[in-house]
Coordinates of C-alpha atoms in Angstrom, one line a residue:
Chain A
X1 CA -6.8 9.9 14.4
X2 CA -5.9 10.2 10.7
X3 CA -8.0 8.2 7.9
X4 CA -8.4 8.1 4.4
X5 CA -12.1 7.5 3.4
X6 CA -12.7 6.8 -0.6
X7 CA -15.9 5.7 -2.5
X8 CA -16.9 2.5 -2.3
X9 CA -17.0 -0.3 -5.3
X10 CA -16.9 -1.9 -7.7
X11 CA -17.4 1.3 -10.5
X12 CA -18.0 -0.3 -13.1
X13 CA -17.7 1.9 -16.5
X14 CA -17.5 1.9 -20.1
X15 CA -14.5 2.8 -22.5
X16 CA -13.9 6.3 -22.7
X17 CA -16.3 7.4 -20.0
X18 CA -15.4 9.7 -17.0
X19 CA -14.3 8.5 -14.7
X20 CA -14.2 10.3 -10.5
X21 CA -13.1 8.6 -7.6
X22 CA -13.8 11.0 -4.3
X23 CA -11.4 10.4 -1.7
X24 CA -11.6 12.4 1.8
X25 CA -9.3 12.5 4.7
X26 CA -9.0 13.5 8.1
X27 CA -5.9 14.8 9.3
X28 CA -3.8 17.1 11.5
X29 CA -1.0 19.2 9.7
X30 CA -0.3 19.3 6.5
X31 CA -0.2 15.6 5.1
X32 CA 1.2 14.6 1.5
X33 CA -1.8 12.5 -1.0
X34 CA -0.9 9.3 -3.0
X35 CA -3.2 7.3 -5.4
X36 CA -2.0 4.0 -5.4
X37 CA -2.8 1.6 -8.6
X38 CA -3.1 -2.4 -8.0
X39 CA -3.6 -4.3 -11.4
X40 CA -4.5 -7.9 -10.9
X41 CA -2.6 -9.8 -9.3
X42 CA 0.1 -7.1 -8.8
X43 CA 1.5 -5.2 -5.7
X44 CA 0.3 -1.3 -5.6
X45 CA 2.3 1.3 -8.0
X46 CA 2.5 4.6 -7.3
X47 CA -0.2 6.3 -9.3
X48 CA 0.1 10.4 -8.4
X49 CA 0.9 12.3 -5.1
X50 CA 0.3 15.9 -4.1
X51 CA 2.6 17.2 -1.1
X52 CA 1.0 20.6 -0.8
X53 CA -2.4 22.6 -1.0
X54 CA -3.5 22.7 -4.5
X55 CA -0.5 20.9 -5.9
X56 CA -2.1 18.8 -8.6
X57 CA -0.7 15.6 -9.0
X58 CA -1.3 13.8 -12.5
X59 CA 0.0 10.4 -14.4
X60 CA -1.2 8.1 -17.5
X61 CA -3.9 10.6 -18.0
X62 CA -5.2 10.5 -14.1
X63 CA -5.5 13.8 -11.9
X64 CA -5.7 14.6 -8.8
X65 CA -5.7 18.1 -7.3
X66 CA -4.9 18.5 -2.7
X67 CA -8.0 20.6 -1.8
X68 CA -7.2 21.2 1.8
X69 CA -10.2 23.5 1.9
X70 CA -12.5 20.4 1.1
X71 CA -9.9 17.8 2.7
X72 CA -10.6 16.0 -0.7
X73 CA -8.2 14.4 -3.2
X74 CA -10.2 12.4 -5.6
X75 CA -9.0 11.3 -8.7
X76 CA -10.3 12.0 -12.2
X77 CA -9.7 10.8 -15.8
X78 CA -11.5 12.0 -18.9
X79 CA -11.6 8.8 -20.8
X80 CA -10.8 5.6 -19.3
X81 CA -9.3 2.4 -20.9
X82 CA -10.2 -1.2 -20.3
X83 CA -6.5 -1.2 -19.0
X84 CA -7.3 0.9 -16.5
X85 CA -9.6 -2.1 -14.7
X86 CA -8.1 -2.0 -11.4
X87 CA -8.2 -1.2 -7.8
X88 CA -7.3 2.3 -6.9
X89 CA -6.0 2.8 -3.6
X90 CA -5.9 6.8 -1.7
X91 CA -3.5 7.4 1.0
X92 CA -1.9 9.6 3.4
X93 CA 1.0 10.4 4.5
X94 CA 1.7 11.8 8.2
X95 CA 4.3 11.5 11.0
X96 CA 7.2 13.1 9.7
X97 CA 10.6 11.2 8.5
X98 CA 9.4 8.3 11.0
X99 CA 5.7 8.4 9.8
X100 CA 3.5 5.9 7.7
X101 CA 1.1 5.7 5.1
X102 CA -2.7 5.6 6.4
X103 CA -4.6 4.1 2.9
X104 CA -8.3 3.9 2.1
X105 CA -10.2 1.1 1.6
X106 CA -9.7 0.7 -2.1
X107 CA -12.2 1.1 -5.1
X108 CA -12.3 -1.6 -7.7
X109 CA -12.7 0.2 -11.5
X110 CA -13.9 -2.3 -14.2
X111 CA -13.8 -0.5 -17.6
X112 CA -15.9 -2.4 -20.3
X113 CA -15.3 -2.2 -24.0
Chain B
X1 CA 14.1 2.0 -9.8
X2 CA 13.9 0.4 -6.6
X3 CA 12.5 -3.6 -7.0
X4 CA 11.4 -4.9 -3.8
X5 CA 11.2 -8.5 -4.3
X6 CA 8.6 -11.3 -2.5
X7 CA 10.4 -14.9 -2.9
X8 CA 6.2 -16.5 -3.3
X9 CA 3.5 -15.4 -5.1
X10 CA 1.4 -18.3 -3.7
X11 CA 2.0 -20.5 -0.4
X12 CA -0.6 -22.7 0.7
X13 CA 0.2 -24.1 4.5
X14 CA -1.4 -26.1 7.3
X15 CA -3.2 -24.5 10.1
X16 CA -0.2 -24.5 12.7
X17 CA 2.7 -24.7 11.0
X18 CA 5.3 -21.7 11.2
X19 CA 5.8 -19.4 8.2
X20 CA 8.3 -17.5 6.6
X21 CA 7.9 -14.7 4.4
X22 CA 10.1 -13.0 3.2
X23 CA 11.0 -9.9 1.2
X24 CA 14.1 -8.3 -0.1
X25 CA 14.9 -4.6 -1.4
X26 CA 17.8 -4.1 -3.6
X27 CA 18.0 -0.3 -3.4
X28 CA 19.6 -0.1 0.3
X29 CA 16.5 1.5 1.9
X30 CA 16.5 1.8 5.8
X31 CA 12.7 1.3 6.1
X32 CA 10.5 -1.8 5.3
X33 CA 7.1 -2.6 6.0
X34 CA 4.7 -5.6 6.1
X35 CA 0.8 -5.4 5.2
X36 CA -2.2 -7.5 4.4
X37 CA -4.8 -6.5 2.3
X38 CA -8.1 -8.3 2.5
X39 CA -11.3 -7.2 0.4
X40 CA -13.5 -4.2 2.2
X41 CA -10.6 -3.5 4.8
X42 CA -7.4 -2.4 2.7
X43 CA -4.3 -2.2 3.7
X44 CA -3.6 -2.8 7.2
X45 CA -0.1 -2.2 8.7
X46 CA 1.3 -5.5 10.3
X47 CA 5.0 -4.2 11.5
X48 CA 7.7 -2.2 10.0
X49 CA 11.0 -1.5 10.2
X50 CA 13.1 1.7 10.4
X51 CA 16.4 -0.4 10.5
X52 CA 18.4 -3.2 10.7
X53 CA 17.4 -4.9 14.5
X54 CA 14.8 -2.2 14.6
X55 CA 10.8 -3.0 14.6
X56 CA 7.9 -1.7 15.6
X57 CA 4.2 -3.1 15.4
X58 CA 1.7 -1.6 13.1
X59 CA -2.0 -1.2 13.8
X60 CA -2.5 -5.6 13.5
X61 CA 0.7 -7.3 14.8
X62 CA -0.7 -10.4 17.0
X63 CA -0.2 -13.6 15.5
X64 CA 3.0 -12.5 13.7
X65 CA 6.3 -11.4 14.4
X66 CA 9.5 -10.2 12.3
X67 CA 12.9 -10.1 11.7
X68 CA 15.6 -7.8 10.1
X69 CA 19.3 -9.1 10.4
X70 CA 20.2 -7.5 7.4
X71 CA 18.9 -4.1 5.7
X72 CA 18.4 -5.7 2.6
X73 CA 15.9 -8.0 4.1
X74 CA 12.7 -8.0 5.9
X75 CA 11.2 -11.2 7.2
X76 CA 7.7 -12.2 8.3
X77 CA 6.7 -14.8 10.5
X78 CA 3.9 -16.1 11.3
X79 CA 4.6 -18.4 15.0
X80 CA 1.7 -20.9 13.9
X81 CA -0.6 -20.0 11.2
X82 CA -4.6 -20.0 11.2
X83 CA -7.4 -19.6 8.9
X84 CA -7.8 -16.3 10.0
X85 CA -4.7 -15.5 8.3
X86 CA -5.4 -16.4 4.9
X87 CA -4.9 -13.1 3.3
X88 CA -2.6 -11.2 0.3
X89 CA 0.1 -10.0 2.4
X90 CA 2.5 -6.9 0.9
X91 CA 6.1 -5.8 1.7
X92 CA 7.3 -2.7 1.0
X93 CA 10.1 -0.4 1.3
X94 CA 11.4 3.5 1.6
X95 CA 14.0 5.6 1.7
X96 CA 14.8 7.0 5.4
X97 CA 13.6 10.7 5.0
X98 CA 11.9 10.6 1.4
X99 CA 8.6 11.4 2.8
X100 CA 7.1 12.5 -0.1
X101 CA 7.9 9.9 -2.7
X102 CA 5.8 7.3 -1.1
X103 CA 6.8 3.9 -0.8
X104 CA 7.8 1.0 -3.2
X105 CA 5.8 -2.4 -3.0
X106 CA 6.8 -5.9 -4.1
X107 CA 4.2 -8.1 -5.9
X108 CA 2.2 -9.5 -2.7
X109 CA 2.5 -13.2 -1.7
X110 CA -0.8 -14.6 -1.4
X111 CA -0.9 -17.2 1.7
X112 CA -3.9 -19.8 2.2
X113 CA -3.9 -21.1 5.5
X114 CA -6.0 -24.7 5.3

């Protein structure tokens, strides 16, 4: 079946380091790709999505590029913030106008001053 | 923007006790959705919703059920809570058709079942 697998946690970094989360998936057709942002003790915000091959999705300085040759997705910033200490959710979307969202596991980002 | 609103952001109840939680969406979407999130598993779908009087279970439904009189609101019950239940439990919402924009969440309610 469908799955979303992403890098395991915690990553922890310091301010304005690089910062790469992979994030893989398995799928049949052509899926859309969220990242998904959960700030303590928050609900998830939509981060970025990609709905085709190569789109490239980006927000608050986060990328993320659909690479259906590598099933990949992962998302990349070039200098994080402590405000970025989060967890980071990937997720698919498959199943048409009745479908779901299929999400990873999550990866918890610390950022240290 | 959408706000999907959860009435608790912490309940703490008794092991048996029947439990309500519920979650409203002001923007008139036709689909809802329940999950819990617990640490190392994600996001696990519980039940959603499609429309008013519809439901269908998600990938962990037993021990819960839900209801959706109205399309504003999407309820979640849990018949008689257990430990095992203790969790951060998300409601979310989507407009019938928008595929691609994803979905909106509310805040969580965190439950502790003692």
């Amino acid at each position: 079946g469908d799955s979303v697998t992403q890098m395991e946690g915690p990553v922890t970094l310091s301010e304005e380091a690089f910062l790469t989360i992979n994030c893989t998936y398995t799928a049949t057709g052509y899926p859309s790709l969220f990242w998904y942002v959960q700030y303590p003790g928050e609900g998830l915000q939509l981060l970025l999505k990609a709905t085709k091959a190569d789109d490239k999705g980006s927000n608050k300085g986060f990328e993320a590029t659909y690479r259906k040759e590598t099933t990949s997705f992962h998302l990349e910033k070039g200098s994080v913030q402590v405000s970025d200490s989060a967890v980071y959710f990937c997720a698919l979307y498959y199943g048409g106008s009745q479908g779901n969202l299929i999400f990873g596991k999550g990866t918890k980002l610390s950022v240290k001053p | 923007d959408v706000k999907v609103t959860q009435s608790s952001r912490y309940l703490v109840k008794r092991t048996g006790e029947k439990v309500f939680l519920e979650c409203v969406q002001d923007m008139d979407h036709e689909n809802m959705f329940w999950y819990r999130q617990d640490p190392g598993l994600g996001l696990r779908l519980i039940y959603f919703s499609y429309d008013v009087k519809m439901k269908e279970k998600g990938d962990i439904p037993e021990g819960y059920s839900v209801s959706r009189e109205k399309k504003e609101r999407f309820s979640l019950i849990l018949e008689s809570a257990s430990t095992n239940q203790t969790s951060m439990y998300l409601c979310a919402s989507r407009e019938q058709g928008a595929t691609r924009n994803g979905y909106t969440f509310g805040s969580g309610t965190r439950l502790t079942v003692v």
